[in-house]
Amino acid sequence: MRHGDVHPLVSPWGRFGLYSFYIDAPEPAIVDTGIASSPAEGMAPALEAIGRRVEDVRWILLTHGHIDHVGGAHALWELTGRRARVVIHEADAPMLRSRRAHVEEYLNGRGRYLKDPEGAAKVAAAADAVISGELEPALALQGGETLSLGGDVTVSVHPVPGHTPGSVAYVIDGRRSAFVGDAVQVHGAANGFPGYADPVAYRAGLLHLRDEVRPRQLYLGHPYRGADGRPYGVELDAGQAAQAIQASLDLEARVGEAARRCLRDGLRETDSPYSPFDPVARSLGYTGDPALEPSPFFTSMHGYRAHADQNS
């Protein structure tokens, strides 16, 4: 491996594959950390297999604050002898600092629609189970920073909020290799629907990736699916990256049109599992289970509703 080369590190978790990425450099980095078990069970043996040591990692770069990306951060930090610098955008830092922040995110968003009396308790239990520890970041990003990984390897930080308020892309300078976490949703992952808390910011982030970053390599947090349901890989070349970003923009336009029409017509509670956004599901032909966590359908619908409320 040469400095700046990237190696994917895979950890299983339920319906999802959890993907982290190792950046080979004088000060090696791992992008995203899976869940509590991922560093010891997935990362350490994978690194050993390519002649690298988890103890030598010096940067832990988190694309956003969801549990399947930050859950292993504390455990990985411990494996480095607490020498690695843990980095996250300041808007998502509360989800690294506190398990309770994940419950608050649920209650303030999708939990309003799922009508599960045990919903908050389930999220709390998941946070306890898969987050290895609460942690103060060494660096809370604002966006626009350049991080030196030693030698001639630098990584620039691009805010791409939308999926979460603090979603960022890390781009290896000179290579245009972009690690975007969940900021490019295409047609969603296992639930078959794109998930974003703020649709306007999500679209802006996609446009920034398309027009400014123009990645030669795009590294995704999950194998997101195309319109035909087939998953992309998590390592996309320039052509595939452009296609995935444009497909994400095109689908957001369709979802947004249906959501805004539904909101203009007035929300109505029904016995539909998609209530009060059943017209959106019908318009888009979406038949997935909206109750399966992390429930991207209701996360995105609440985002459109929040924007409509702000502008009314």
XYZ file of C-alpha atoms in Angstrom:
312
model
C 0.000 0.000 0.000
C 1.125 3.552 -0.754
C 0.419 6.593 1.363
C -3.104 7.744 0.637
C -4.306 4.272 -0.345
C -7.659 3.190 1.077
C -8.691 -0.191 2.447
C -12.336 -0.974 3.362
C -12.992 -2.620 6.732
C -16.302 -4.496 6.945
C -18.292 -5.423 10.060
C -21.660 -7.245 9.997
C -24.676 -5.851 11.835
C -28.210 -7.201 11.316
C -29.562 -6.208 7.905
C -26.672 -3.820 7.286
C -23.030 -4.154 6.457
C -21.060 -1.573 8.412
C -18.177 -0.082 6.479
C -15.172 1.735 7.810
C -12.194 2.798 5.718
C -8.490 2.787 6.550
C -6.369 5.565 5.012
C -2.719 4.540 4.843
C -0.526 7.470 5.908
C 2.291 8.312 8.328
C -0.538 9.130 10.746
C -3.093 6.494 9.657
C -6.806 7.260 9.781
C -9.986 5.227 10.039
C -13.176 6.776 8.709
C -16.237 5.717 10.759
C -16.204 3.031 13.407
C -19.263 0.786 13.120
C -20.603 -0.410 16.483
C -18.992 -1.360 19.789
C -17.803 -4.767 18.586
C -16.474 -3.563 15.200
C -12.939 -2.412 16.151
C -11.882 -5.659 17.849
C -13.869 -8.098 15.692
C -13.648 -6.415 12.275
C -10.977 -3.732 12.083
C -8.064 -5.207 14.038
C -7.948 -8.542 12.155
C -8.518 -6.846 8.775
C -5.624 -4.469 9.409
C -3.383 -7.304 10.577
C -4.134 -9.116 7.322
C -2.689 -6.203 5.320
C 0.308 -5.740 7.596
C -1.033 -2.806 9.588
C -1.771 -2.444 13.305
C -4.866 -0.928 14.825
C -2.637 0.432 17.621
C -0.952 2.730 15.088
C -4.141 4.539 13.995
C -3.826 8.241 14.824
C -7.049 9.716 13.405
C -10.650 8.566 13.852
C -12.732 10.551 11.354
C -16.503 10.354 11.880
C -18.752 11.312 8.961
C -21.796 11.784 11.217
C -23.249 10.880 14.585
C -25.524 7.873 14.001
C -24.889 4.854 16.204
C -23.665 2.596 13.399
C -20.905 5.114 12.595
C -19.843 6.355 16.054
C -20.677 3.241 18.073
C -17.155 1.845 17.905
C -15.339 5.178 18.377
C -14.578 4.816 22.071
C -13.498 1.182 21.656
C -11.224 2.068 18.725
C -9.781 5.010 20.650
C -8.983 2.619 23.500
C -7.269 0.166 21.106
C -4.969 2.994 19.955
C -3.924 3.583 23.552
C -6.107 6.694 23.525
C -3.608 8.291 21.143
C -5.888 8.708 18.112
C -7.653 12.032 17.656
C -11.429 11.588 17.349
C -12.994 14.061 14.928
C -16.663 14.918 14.262
C -18.625 17.984 13.155
C -19.783 20.086 16.086
C -23.445 19.735 15.052
C -23.276 15.939 15.524
C -20.864 15.968 18.473
C -23.727 15.576 21.001
C -24.334 12.072 19.593
C -20.720 11.168 20.361
C -20.830 12.742 23.805
C -24.149 11.275 24.959
C -26.201 8.156 24.370
C -29.279 10.140 25.421
C -28.881 12.371 22.346
C -29.921 9.412 20.173
C -33.170 9.069 22.111
C -33.830 12.802 21.755
C -33.258 12.567 17.998
C -35.835 9.769 17.830
C -38.424 11.611 19.941
C -38.047 14.873 18.017
C -38.336 13.243 14.594
C -39.530 9.851 13.395
C -40.817 8.872 16.841
C -43.702 11.320 16.431
C -45.198 9.112 13.715
C -44.255 5.552 14.655
C -46.689 5.437 17.614
C -44.617 2.823 19.398
C -45.005 3.203 23.179
C -41.727 1.335 23.600
C -39.938 3.270 20.860
C -37.800 5.510 23.054
C -36.877 2.582 25.307
C -35.829 0.530 22.265
C -33.597 3.338 20.996
C -32.090 3.742 24.473
C -31.415 0.003 24.661
C -29.794 0.031 21.210
C -27.594 2.979 22.176
C -26.519 1.175 25.352
C -25.774 -2.012 23.431
C -23.873 -0.715 20.407
C -22.201 2.528 21.542
C -18.936 1.551 23.185
C -18.676 4.685 25.288
C -19.458 8.378 25.498
C -16.572 10.495 24.286
C -15.516 14.121 23.941
C -14.057 14.706 20.454
C -10.483 15.898 20.190
C -11.630 18.183 17.390
C -15.174 19.459 16.780
C -15.277 20.496 13.139
C -16.984 23.495 11.606
C -16.152 22.573 8.006
C -13.420 23.842 5.739
C -10.569 22.397 7.803
C -7.580 20.579 6.334
C -6.222 17.695 8.406
C -2.622 16.557 7.950
C -2.099 12.795 8.137
C 1.651 13.260 7.849
C 3.911 13.302 4.816
C 2.029 14.682 1.843
C -1.361 13.197 2.831
C -3.965 15.822 3.714
C -7.728 15.496 4.063
C -10.145 18.377 3.543
C -13.459 18.587 5.408
C -16.602 19.385 3.385
C -19.909 19.950 5.214
C -22.710 17.983 3.517
C -25.519 18.301 6.078
C -28.937 16.813 5.452
C -28.784 13.189 6.476
C -27.820 14.671 9.836
C -27.013 18.305 10.710
C -23.313 17.491 11.064
C -22.712 15.162 8.135
C -19.354 15.794 6.446
C -17.335 14.412 3.562
C -13.627 13.813 4.056
C -11.703 14.244 0.799
C -8.096 13.109 0.271
C -6.513 16.114 -1.389
C -4.961 15.520 -4.795
C -6.865 12.256 -5.231
C -10.454 13.476 -4.879
C -11.241 10.341 -2.872
C -14.383 11.262 -0.909
C -15.738 9.489 2.171
C -19.359 10.582 2.501
C -20.869 8.275 5.125
C -24.622 8.380 4.473
C -24.763 11.710 2.604
C -25.471 10.004 -0.773
C -28.610 7.937 -0.183
C -29.584 7.005 -3.761
C -32.742 4.861 -3.139
C -31.810 4.024 0.443
C -30.176 0.964 1.919
C -32.075 -1.936 3.491
C -35.332 0.027 3.873
C -35.562 1.102 0.244
C -36.149 4.800 0.980
C -33.702 7.708 1.278
C -33.312 9.124 4.779
C -32.455 12.737 5.589
C -33.448 15.035 8.435
C -33.219 18.209 6.313
C -34.132 17.812 2.629
C -32.932 21.278 1.578
C -29.517 20.750 3.158
C -29.366 17.210 1.752
C -29.891 18.503 -1.776
C -27.317 21.265 -1.283
C -24.784 18.710 -0.062
C -25.344 16.528 -3.116
C -24.892 19.525 -5.425
C -21.651 20.411 -3.631
C -20.359 16.873 -4.124
C -21.402 16.867 -7.794
C -20.178 20.320 -8.773
C -17.307 21.119 -6.396
C -15.772 17.876 -5.109
C -16.363 15.828 -8.302
C -15.026 12.648 -6.665
C -12.788 10.271 -8.566
C -13.519 7.689 -5.886
C -16.617 7.765 -3.688
C -16.755 5.687 -0.513
C -20.256 5.017 0.855
C -21.244 4.068 4.391
C -23.550 1.255 3.207
C -24.299 -0.521 -0.091
C -27.030 1.906 -1.166
C -29.492 0.702 -3.769
C -30.368 1.929 -7.234
C -33.871 2.240 -8.660
C -33.850 -1.459 -9.588
C -33.135 -2.435 -5.960
C -29.644 -3.678 -6.705
C -26.998 -2.330 -4.314
C -24.046 -0.285 -5.390
C -20.731 -1.320 -3.946
C -19.227 0.965 -1.332
C -16.225 1.871 -3.532
C -17.412 3.797 -6.596
C -15.297 5.064 -9.458
C -15.826 8.501 -11.001
C -18.576 7.386 -13.369
C -20.451 5.413 -10.733
C -20.061 8.279 -8.255
C -21.556 10.785 -10.679
C -24.415 8.377 -11.377
C -25.137 7.761 -7.677
C -25.088 11.468 -6.841
C -27.385 12.347 -9.748
C -29.756 9.484 -8.916
C -29.912 10.806 -5.348
C -30.782 14.288 -6.617
C -33.425 12.929 -8.991
C -35.108 10.867 -6.279
C -35.072 13.751 -3.788
C -36.887 15.843 -6.394
C -39.588 13.169 -6.756
C -39.920 12.610 -3.014
C -39.982 16.345 -2.368
C -42.699 16.983 -4.928
C -44.898 14.254 -3.418
C -44.240 15.406 0.160
C -44.998 19.063 -0.566
C -48.198 18.102 -2.388
C -49.269 16.005 0.593
C -48.526 18.863 2.995
C -50.433 21.387 0.826
C -53.462 19.097 0.756
C -53.357 18.757 4.543
C -52.158 15.835 6.663
C -54.803 13.286 7.588
C -54.461 10.535 10.168
C -55.526 7.129 8.857
C -54.877 3.514 9.780
C -52.175 3.322 7.098
C -48.694 2.465 8.429
C -47.520 5.534 6.462
C -50.020 7.880 8.118
C -50.218 10.853 7.853
C -48.029 10.626 4.726
C -49.829 7.752 3.019
C -50.346 9.794 -0.205
C -46.560 10.090 -0.527
C -46.000 6.342 -0.255
C -48.774 5.681 -2.787
C -47.475 8.327 -5.199
C -43.960 6.873 -5.112
C -45.045 3.226 -5.062
C -43.204 2.711 -1.784
C -44.227 -0.501 -0.029
C -41.420 -0.932 2.514
C -42.001 -1.272 6.244
C -41.816 2.271 7.670
C -41.448 0.950 11.225
C -38.106 -0.749 10.605
C -35.423 1.301 12.303
C -33.916 3.695 11.428
C -37.206 4.490 9.595
C -35.934 6.727 6.791
C -39.470 7.269 5.478
C -40.651 9.179 8.542
C -37.272 10.852 9.070
C -37.483 12.399 5.610
C -41.198 13.206 5.806
C -40.662 15.032 9.088
C -37.875 17.005 7.403
C -40.232 18.240 4.693
C -42.877 19.037 7.291
C -40.394 21.017 9.394
C -39.362 23.081 6.368
C -42.993 23.757 5.446
C -43.682 24.895 9.024
C -40.661 27.224 8.956
C -41.816 28.840 5.723
C -45.499 29.194 6.600
